[in-house]
PDB file of C-alpha atoms in Angstrom:
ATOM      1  CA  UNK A 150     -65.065 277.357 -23.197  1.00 36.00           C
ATOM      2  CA  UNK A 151     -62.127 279.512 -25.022  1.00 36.00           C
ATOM      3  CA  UNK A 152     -64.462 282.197 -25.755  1.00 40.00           C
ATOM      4  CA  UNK A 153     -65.140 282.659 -22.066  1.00 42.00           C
ATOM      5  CA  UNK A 154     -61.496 282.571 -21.417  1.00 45.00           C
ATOM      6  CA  UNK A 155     -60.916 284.718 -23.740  1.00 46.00           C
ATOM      7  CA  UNK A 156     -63.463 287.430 -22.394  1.00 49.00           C
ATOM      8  CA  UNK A 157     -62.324 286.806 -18.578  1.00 51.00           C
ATOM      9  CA  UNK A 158     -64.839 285.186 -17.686  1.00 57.00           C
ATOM     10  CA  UNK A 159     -65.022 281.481 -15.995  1.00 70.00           C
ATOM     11  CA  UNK A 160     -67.476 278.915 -16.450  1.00 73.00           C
ATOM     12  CA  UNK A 161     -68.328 275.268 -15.783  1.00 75.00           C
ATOM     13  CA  UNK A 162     -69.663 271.998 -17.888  1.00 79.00           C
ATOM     14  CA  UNK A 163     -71.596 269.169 -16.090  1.00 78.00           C
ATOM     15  CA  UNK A 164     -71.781 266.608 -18.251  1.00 81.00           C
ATOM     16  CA  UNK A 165     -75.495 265.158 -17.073  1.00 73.00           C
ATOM     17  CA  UNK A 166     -78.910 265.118 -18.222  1.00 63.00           C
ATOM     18  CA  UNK A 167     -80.187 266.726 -14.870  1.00 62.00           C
ATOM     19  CA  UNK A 168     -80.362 270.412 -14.145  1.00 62.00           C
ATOM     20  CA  UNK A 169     -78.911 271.404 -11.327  1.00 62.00           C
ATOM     21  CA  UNK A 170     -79.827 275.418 -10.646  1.00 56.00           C
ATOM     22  CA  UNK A 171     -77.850 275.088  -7.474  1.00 57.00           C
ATOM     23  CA  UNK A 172     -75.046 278.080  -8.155  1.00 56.00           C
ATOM     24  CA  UNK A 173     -76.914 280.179  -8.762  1.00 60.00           C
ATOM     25  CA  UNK A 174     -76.432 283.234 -10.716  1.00 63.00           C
ATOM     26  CA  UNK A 175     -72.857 284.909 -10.963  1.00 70.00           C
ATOM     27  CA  UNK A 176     -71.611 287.760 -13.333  1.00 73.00           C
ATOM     28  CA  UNK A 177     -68.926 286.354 -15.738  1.00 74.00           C
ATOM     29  CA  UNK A 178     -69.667 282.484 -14.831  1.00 75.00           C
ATOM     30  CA  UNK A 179     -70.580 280.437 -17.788  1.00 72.00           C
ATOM     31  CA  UNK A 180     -72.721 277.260 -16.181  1.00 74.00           C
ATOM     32  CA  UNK A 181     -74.346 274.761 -18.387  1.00 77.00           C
ATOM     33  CA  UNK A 182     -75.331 270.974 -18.205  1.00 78.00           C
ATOM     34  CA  UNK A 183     -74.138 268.751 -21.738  1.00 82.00           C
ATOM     35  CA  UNK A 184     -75.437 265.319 -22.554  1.00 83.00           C
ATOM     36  CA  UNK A 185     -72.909 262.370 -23.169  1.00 85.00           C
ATOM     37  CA  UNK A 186     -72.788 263.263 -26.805  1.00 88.00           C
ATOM     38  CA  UNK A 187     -71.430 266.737 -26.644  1.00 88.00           C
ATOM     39  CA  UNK A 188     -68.620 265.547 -23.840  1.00 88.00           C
ATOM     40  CA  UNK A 189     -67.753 263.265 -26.302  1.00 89.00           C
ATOM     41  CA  UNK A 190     -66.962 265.629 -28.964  1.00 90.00           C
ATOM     42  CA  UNK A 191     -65.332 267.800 -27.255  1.00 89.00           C
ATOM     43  CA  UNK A 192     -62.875 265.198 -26.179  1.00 91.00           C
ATOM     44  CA  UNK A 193     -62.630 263.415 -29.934  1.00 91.00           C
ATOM     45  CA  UNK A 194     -58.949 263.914 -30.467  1.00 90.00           C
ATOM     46  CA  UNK A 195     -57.663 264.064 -27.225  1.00 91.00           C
ATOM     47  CA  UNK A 196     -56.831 260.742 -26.658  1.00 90.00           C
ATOM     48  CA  UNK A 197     -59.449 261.257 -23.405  1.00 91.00           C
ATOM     49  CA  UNK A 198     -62.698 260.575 -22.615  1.00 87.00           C
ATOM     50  CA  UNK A 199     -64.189 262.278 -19.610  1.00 87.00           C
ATOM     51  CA  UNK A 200     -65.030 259.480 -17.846  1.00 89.00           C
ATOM     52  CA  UNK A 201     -61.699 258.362 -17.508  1.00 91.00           C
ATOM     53  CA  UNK A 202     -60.456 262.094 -16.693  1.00 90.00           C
ATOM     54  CA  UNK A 203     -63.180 262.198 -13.981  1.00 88.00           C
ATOM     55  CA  UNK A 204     -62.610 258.728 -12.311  1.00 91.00           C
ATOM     56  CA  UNK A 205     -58.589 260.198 -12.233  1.00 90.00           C
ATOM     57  CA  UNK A 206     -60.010 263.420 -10.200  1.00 89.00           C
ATOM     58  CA  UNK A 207     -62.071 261.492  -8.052  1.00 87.00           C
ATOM     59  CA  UNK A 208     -59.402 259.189  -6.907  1.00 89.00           C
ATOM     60  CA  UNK A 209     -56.622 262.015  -6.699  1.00 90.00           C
ATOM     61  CA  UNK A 210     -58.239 264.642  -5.873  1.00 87.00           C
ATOM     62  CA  UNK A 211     -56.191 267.234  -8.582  1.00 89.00           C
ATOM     63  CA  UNK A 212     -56.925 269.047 -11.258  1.00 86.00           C
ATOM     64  CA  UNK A 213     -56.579 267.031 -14.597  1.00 85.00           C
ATOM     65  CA  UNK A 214     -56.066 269.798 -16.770  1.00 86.00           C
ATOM     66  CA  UNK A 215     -55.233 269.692 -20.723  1.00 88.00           C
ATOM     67  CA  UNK A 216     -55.730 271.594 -24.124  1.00 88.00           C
ATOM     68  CA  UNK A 217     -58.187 270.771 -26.331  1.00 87.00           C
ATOM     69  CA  UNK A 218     -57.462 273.054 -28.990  1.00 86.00           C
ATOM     70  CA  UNK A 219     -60.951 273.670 -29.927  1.00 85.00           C
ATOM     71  CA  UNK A 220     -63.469 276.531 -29.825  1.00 83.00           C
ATOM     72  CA  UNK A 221     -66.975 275.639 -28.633  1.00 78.00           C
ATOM     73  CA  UNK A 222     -70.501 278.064 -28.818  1.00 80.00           C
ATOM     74  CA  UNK A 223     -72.907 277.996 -25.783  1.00 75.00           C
ATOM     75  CA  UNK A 224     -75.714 280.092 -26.163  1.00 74.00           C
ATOM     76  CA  UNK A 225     -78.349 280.299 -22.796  1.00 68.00           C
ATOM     77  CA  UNK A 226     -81.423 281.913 -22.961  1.00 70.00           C
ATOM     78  CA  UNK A 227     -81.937 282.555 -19.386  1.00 69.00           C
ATOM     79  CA  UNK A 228     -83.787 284.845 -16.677  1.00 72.00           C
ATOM     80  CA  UNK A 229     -82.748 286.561 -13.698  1.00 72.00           C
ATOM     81  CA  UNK A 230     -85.619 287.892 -11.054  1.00 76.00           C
ATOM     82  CA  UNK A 231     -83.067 289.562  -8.616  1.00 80.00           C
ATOM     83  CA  UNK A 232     -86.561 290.405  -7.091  1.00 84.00           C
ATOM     84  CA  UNK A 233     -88.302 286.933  -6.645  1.00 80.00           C
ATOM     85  CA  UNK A 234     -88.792 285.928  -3.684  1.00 84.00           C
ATOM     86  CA  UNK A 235     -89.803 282.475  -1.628  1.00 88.00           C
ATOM     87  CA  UNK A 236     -90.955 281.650   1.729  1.00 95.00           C
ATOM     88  CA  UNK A 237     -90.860 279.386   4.527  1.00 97.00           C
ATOM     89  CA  UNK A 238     -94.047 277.841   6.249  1.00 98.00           C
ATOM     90  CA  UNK A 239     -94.440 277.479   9.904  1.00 98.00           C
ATOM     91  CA  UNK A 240     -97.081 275.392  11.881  1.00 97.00           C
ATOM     92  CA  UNK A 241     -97.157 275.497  15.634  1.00 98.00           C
ATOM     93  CA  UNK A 242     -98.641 272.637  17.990  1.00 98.00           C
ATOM     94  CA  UNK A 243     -98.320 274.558  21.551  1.00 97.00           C
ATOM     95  CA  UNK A 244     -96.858 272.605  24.053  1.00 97.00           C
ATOM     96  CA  UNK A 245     -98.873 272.207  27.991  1.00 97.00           C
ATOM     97  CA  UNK A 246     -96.475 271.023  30.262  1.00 97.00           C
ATOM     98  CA  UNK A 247     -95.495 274.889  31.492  1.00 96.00           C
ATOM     99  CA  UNK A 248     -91.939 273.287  31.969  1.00 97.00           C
ATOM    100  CA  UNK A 249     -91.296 271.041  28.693  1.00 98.00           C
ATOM    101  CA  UNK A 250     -93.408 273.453  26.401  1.00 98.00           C
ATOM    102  CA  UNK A 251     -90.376 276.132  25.626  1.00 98.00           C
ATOM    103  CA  UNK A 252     -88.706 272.687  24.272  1.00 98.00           C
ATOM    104  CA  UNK A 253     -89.254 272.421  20.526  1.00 98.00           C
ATOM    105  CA  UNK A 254     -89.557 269.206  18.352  1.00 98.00           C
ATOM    106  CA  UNK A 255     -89.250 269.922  14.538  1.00 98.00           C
ATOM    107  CA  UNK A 256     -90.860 268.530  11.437  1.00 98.00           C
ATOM    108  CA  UNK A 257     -89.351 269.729   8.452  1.00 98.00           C
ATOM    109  CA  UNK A 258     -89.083 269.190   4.389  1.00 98.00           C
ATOM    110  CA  UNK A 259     -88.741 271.491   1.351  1.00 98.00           C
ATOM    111  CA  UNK A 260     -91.442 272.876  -0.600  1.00 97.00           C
ATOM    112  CA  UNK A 261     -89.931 273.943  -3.294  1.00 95.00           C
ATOM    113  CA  UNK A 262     -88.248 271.909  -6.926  1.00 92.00           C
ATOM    114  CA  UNK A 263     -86.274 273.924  -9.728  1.00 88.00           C
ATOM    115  CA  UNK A 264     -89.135 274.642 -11.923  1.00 85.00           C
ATOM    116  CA  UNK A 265     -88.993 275.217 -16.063  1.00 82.00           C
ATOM    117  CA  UNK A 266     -85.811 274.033 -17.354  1.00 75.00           C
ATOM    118  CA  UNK A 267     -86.980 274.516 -20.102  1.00 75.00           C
ATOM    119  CA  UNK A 268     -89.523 271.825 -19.425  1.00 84.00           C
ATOM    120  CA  UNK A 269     -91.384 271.853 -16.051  1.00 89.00           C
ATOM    121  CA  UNK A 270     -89.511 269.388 -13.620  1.00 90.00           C
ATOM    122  CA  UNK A 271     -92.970 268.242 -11.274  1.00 93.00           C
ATOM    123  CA  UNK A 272     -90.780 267.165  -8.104  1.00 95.00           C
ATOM    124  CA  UNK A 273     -92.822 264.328  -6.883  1.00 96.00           C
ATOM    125  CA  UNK A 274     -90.152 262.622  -5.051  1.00 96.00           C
ATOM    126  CA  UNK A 275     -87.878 265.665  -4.564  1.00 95.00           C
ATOM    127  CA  UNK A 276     -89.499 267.051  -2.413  1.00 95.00           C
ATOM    128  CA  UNK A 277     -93.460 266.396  -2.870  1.00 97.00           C
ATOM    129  CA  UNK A 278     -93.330 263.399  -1.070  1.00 97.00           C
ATOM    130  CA  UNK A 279     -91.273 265.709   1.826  1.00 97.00           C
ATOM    131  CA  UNK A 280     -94.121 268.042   1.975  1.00 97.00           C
ATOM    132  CA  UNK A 281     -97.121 265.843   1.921  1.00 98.00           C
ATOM    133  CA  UNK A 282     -95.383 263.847   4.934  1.00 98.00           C
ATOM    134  CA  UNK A 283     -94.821 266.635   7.197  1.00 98.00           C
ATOM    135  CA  UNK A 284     -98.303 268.061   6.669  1.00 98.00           C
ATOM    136  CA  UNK A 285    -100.209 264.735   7.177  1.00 98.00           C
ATOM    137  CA  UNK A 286     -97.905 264.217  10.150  1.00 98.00           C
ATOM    138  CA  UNK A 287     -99.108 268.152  11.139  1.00 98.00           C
ATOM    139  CA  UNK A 288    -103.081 267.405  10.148  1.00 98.00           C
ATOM    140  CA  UNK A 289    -103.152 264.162  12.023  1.00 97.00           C
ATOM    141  CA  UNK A 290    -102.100 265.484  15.164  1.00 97.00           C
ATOM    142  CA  UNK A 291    -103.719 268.746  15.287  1.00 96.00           C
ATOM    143  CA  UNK A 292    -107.169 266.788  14.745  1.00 96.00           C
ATOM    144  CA  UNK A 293    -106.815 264.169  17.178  1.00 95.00           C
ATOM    145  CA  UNK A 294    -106.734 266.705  19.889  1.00 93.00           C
ATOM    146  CA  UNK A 295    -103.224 266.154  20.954  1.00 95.00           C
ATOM    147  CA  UNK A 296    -101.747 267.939  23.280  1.00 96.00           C
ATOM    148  CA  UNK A 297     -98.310 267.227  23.396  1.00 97.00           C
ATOM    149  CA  UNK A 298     -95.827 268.554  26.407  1.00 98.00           C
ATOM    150  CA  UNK A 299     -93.091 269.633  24.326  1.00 98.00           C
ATOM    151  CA  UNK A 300     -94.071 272.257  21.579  1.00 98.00           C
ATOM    152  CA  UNK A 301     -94.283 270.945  17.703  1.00 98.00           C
ATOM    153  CA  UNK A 302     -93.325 272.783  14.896  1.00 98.00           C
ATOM    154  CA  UNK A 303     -93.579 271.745  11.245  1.00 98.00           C
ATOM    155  CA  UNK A 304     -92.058 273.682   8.691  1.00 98.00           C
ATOM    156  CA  UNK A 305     -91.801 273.800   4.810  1.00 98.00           C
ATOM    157  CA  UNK A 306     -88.642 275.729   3.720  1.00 98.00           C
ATOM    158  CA  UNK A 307     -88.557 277.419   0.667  1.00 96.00           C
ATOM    159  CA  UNK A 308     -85.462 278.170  -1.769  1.00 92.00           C
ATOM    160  CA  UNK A 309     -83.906 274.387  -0.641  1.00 93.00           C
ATOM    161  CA  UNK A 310     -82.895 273.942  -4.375  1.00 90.00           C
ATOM    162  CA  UNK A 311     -81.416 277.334  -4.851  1.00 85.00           C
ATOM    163  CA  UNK A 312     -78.299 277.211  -1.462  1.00 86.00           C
ATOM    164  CA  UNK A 313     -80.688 275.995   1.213  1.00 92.00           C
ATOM    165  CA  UNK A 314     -81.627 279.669   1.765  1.00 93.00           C
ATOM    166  CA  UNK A 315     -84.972 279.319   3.527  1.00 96.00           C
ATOM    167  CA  UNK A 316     -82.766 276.951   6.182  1.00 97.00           C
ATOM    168  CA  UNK A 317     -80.255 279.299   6.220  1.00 96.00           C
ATOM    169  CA  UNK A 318     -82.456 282.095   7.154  1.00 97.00           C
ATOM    170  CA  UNK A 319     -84.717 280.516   9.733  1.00 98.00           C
ATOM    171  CA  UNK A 320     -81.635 279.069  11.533  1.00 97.00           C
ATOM    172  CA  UNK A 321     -80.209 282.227  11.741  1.00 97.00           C
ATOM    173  CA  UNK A 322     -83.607 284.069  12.629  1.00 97.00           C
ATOM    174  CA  UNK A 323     -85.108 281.614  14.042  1.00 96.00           C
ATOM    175  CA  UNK A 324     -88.674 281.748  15.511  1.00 96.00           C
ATOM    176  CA  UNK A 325     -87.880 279.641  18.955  1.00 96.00           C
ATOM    177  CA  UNK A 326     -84.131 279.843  19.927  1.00 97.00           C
ATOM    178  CA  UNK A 327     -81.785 277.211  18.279  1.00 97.00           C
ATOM    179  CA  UNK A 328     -80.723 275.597  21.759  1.00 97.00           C
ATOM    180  CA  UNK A 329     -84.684 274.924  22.510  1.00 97.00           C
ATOM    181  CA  UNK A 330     -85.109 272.822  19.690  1.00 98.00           C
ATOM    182  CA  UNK A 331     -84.336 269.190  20.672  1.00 97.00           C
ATOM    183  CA  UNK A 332     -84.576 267.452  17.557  1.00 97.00           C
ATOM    184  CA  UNK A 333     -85.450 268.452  14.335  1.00 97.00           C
ATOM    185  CA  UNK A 334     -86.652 265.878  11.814  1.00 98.00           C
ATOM    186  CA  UNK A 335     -85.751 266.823   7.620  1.00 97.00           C
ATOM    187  CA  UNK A 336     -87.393 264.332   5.257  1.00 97.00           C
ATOM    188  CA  UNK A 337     -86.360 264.745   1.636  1.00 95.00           C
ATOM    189  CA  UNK A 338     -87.503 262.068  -1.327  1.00 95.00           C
ATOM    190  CA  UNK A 339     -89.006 259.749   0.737  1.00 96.00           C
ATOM    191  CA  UNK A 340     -91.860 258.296  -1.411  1.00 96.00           C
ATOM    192  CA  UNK A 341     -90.448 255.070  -3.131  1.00 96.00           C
ATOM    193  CA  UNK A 342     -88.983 251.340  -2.076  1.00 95.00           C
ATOM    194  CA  UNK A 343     -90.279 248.879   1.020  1.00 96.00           C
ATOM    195  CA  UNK A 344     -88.168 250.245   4.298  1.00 97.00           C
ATOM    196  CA  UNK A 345     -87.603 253.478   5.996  1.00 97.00           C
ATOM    197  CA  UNK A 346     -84.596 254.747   7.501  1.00 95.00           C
ATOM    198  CA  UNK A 347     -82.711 257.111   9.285  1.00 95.00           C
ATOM    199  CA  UNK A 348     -79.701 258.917   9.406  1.00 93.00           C
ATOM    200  CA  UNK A 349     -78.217 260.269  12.588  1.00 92.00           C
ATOM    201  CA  UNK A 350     -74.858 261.834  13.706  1.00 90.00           C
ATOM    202  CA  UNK A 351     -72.944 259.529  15.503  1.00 90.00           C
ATOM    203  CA  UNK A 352     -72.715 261.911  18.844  1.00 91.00           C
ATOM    204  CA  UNK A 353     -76.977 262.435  18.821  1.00 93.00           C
ATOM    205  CA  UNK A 354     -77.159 258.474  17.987  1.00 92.00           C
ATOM    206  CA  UNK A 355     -79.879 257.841  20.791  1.00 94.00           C
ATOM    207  CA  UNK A 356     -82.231 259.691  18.846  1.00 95.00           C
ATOM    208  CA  UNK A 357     -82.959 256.473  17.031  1.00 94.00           C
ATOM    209  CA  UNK A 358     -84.551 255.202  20.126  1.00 95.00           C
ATOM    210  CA  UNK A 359     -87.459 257.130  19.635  1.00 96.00           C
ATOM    211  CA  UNK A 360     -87.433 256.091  15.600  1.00 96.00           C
ATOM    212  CA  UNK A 361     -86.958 252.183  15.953  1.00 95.00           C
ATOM    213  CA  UNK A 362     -89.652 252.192  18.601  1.00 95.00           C
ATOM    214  CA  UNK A 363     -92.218 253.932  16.609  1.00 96.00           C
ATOM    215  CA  UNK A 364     -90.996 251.830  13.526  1.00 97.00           C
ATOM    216  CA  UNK A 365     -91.720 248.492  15.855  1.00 96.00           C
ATOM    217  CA  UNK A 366     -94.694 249.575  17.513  1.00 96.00           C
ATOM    218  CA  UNK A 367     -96.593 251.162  14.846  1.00 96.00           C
ATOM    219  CA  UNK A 368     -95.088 250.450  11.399  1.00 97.00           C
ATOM    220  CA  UNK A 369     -93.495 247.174  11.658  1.00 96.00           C
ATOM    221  CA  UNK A 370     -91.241 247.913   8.102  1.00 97.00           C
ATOM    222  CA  UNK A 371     -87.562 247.204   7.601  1.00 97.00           C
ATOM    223  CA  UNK A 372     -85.825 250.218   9.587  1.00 96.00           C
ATOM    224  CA  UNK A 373     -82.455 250.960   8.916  1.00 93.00           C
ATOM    225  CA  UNK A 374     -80.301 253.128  11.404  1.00 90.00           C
ATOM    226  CA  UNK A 375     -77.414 254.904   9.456  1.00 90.00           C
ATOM    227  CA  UNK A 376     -74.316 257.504  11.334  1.00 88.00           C
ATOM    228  CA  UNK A 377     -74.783 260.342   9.120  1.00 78.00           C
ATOM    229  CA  UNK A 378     -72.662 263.843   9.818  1.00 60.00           C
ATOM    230  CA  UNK A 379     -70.852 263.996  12.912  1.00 52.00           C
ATOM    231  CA  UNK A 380     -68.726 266.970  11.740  1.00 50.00           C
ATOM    232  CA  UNK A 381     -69.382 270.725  10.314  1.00 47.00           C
ATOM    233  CA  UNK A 382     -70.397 269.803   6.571  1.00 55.00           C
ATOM    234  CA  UNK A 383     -67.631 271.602   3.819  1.00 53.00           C
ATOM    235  CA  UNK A 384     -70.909 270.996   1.427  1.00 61.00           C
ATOM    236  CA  UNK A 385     -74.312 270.641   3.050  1.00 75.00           C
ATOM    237  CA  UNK A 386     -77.065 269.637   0.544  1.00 83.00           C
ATOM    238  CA  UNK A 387     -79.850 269.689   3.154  1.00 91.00           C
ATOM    239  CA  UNK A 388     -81.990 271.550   4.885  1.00 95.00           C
ATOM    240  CA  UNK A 389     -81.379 270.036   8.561  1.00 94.00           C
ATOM    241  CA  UNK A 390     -77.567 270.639   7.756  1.00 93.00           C
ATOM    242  CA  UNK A 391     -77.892 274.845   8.427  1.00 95.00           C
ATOM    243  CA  UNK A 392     -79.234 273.633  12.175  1.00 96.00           C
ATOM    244  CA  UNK A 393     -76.933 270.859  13.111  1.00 93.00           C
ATOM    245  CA  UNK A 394     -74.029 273.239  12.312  1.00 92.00           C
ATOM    246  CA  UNK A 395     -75.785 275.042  14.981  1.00 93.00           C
ATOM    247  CA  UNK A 396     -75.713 272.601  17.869  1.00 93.00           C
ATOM    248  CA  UNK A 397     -79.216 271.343  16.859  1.00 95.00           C
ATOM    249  CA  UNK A 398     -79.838 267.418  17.062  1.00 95.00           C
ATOM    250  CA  UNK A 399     -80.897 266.545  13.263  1.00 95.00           C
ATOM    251  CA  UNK A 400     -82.476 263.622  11.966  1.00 95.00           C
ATOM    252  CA  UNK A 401     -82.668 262.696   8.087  1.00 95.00           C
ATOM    253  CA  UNK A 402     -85.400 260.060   7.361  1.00 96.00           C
ATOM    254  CA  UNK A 403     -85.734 258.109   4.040  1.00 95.00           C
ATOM    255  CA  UNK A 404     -86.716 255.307   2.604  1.00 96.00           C
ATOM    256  CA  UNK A 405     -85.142 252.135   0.740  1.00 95.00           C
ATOM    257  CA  UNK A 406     -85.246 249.203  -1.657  1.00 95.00           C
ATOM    258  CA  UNK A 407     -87.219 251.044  -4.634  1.00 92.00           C
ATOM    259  CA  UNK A 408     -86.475 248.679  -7.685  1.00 89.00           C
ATOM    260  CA  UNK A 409     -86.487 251.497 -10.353  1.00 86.00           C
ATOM    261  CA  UNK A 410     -84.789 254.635 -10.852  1.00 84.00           C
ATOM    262  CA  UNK A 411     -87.045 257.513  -9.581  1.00 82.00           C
ATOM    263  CA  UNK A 412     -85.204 260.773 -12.267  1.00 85.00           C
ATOM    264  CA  UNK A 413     -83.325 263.209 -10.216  1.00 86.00           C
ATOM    265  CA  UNK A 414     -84.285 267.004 -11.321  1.00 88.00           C
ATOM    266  CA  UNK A 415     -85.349 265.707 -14.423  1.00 88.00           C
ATOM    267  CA  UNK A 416     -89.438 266.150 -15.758  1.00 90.00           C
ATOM    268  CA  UNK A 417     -89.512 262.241 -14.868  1.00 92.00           C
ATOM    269  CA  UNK A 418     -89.957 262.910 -11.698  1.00 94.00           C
ATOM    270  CA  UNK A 419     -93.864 262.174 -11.444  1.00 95.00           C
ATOM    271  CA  UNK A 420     -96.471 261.605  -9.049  1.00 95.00           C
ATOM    272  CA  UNK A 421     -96.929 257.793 -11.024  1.00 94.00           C
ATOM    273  CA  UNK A 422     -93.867 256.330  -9.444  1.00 93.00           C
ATOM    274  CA  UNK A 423     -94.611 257.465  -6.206  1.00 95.00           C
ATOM    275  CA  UNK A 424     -95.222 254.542  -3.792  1.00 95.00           C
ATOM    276  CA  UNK A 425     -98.475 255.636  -1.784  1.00 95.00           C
ATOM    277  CA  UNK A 426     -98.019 252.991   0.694  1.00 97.00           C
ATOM    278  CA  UNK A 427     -94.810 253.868   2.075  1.00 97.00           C
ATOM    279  CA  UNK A 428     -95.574 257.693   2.148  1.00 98.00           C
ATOM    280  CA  UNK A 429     -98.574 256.793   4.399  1.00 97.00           C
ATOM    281  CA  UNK A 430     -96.192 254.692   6.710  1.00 98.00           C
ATOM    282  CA  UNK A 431     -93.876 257.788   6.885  1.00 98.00           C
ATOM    283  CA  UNK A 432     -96.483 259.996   8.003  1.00 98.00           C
ATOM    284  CA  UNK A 433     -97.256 257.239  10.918  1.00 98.00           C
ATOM    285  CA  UNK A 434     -93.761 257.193  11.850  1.00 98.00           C
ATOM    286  CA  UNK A 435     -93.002 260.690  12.004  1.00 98.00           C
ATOM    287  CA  UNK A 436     -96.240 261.342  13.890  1.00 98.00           C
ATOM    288  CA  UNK A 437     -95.522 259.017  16.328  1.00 97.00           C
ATOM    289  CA  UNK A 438     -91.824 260.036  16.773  1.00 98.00           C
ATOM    290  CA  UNK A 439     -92.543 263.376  17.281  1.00 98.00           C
ATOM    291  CA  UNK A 440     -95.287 262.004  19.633  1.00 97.00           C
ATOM    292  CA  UNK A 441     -93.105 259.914  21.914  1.00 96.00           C
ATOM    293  CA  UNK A 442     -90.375 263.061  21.793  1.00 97.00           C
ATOM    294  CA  UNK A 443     -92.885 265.545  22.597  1.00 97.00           C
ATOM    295  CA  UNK A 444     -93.944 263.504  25.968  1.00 97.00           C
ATOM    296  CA  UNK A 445     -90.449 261.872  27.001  1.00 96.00           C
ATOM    297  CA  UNK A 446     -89.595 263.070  30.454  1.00 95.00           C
ATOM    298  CA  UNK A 447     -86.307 264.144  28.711  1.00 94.00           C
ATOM    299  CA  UNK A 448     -85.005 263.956  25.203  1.00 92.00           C
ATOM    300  CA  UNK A 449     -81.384 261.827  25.055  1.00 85.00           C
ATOM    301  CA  UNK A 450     -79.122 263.296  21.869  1.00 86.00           C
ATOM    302  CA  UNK A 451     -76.048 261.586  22.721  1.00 88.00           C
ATOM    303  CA  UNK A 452     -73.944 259.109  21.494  1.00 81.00           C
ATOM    304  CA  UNK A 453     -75.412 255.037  22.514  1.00 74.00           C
TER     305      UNK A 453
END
């Protein structure tokens, strides 16, 4: 990185075999993934290895700065589309109890994956599986002629791998006022392993009511309860995270016990090691939940 030093301009190494397109573009900021290999080179001669250096940050928290005394080329062929733009998609079940139905229950997952890099990364767990749950969850109970008290919402948010932008902008323009919603539900890779679980803050922990009694009643798999955020998030790498910052009760379901290694933003991630079987479950659960939460004579969110 000397060169970019040397022109005044900043940039960062990850040393993984993912992409991560989460920062985005900057002027002057070098950004660029390495394999093993190339961290290892650079560090020949050191006396270093990054591992070490990075277990030392971890644990202290401080920079672990050195010389290297070596020049390094990066060359990027990249893009920018300053014009491109995404979207979020909205379905609306209408509540008809005149007095629960300005109440809102909320389905939600991304839509969106990180595309060529340089190879196409498909996204079946992150976040196919998300989508495909939230719309079977939509289609099942808009054609079984439900008609819940509360009103239902399902929405797929767009630009979730790029800053959480489409959550950013629907929970600051959003399309029924924050304070109405009384719980909104984020799955996220949920399509591999033999339980399901959840992940509540500790201070909207009776939420899980609803969860562990659709879970027994319906779906009868391992359910694990989990005390997620409880605090405004210095890093939020979800979409439910722009609405609990908010005041809004979040919920983040997933699943558990997959015995391989599903690739994270990597073109591994294929429909083949999706597990059918508990996406099918998921959609059972969430339409239930949202089915016992869009009747309950009142919605608890507080700590149990």
């Amino acid at each position: 990185m000397t060169n970019a030093v040397e022109h005044g301009a900043a940039g960062m190494l990850y040393v993984t075999v993912t992409g991560n397109p989460n920062p985005g573009w900057n002027k002057g900021f070098i950004y660029a993934c390495i394999s093993d290999s190339v961290a290892a080179d650079i560090f020949a001669g050191t006396g270093k290895d990054h591992l070490t250096v990075k277990a030392n940050i971890d644990k202290t928290l401080k920079p672990n700065s050195f010389p290297i005394n070596k020049k390094a080329d990066i060359k990027a062929v990249t893009q920018y589309h300053p014009d491109g733009k995404g979207c979020n998609v909205i379905g609306i079940l209408r509540g008809s109890d005149p007095t629960l139905a300005p109440q809102v229950i909320v389905a939600g997952g991304h839509i969106d994956h990180i595309g060529m890099m340089p190879v196409l990364m498909p996204g079946a767990l992150d976040n196919a599986s998300g989508t495909v749950i939230v719309m079977g969850a939509a289609k099942a109970l808009a054609q079984s002629g439900y008609k819940p008290k509360r009103t239902l919402m399902f929405v797929l948010f767009g630009g979730e791998e790029t800053g959480l932008i489409g959550s950013e902008y629907l929970a600051s323009h959003p399309v029924v006022p924050n304070e109405n919603i009384k719980a909104l539900i984020n799955i996220d890779c949920l399509g591999t392993g033999y339980g399901l679980g959840a992940r509540i803050a500790p201070k909207h922990s009776t939420l899980f009511n609803y969860l562990e009694k659709a879970n027994d009643t319906y779906v009868r798999r391992p359910f694990k309860a989990v005390p997620g955020r409880d605090e405004i998030i210095t890093r939020p790498r979800t979409d439910d995270a722009n609405f609990f910052v908010k005041g809004v009760p979040t919920i983040s379901l997933f699943s558990f016990g997959a015995t391989e290694r599903t690739p994270y933003h990597h073109p591994g991630d294929v429909i083949d090691l999706i597990h059918f079987d508990i996406v099918k479950d998921a959609v059972k659960l969430l339409s239930e939940t949202m089915i016992e939460m869009g009747d309950a004579p009142e919605i608890e969110a507080t700590a149990r």
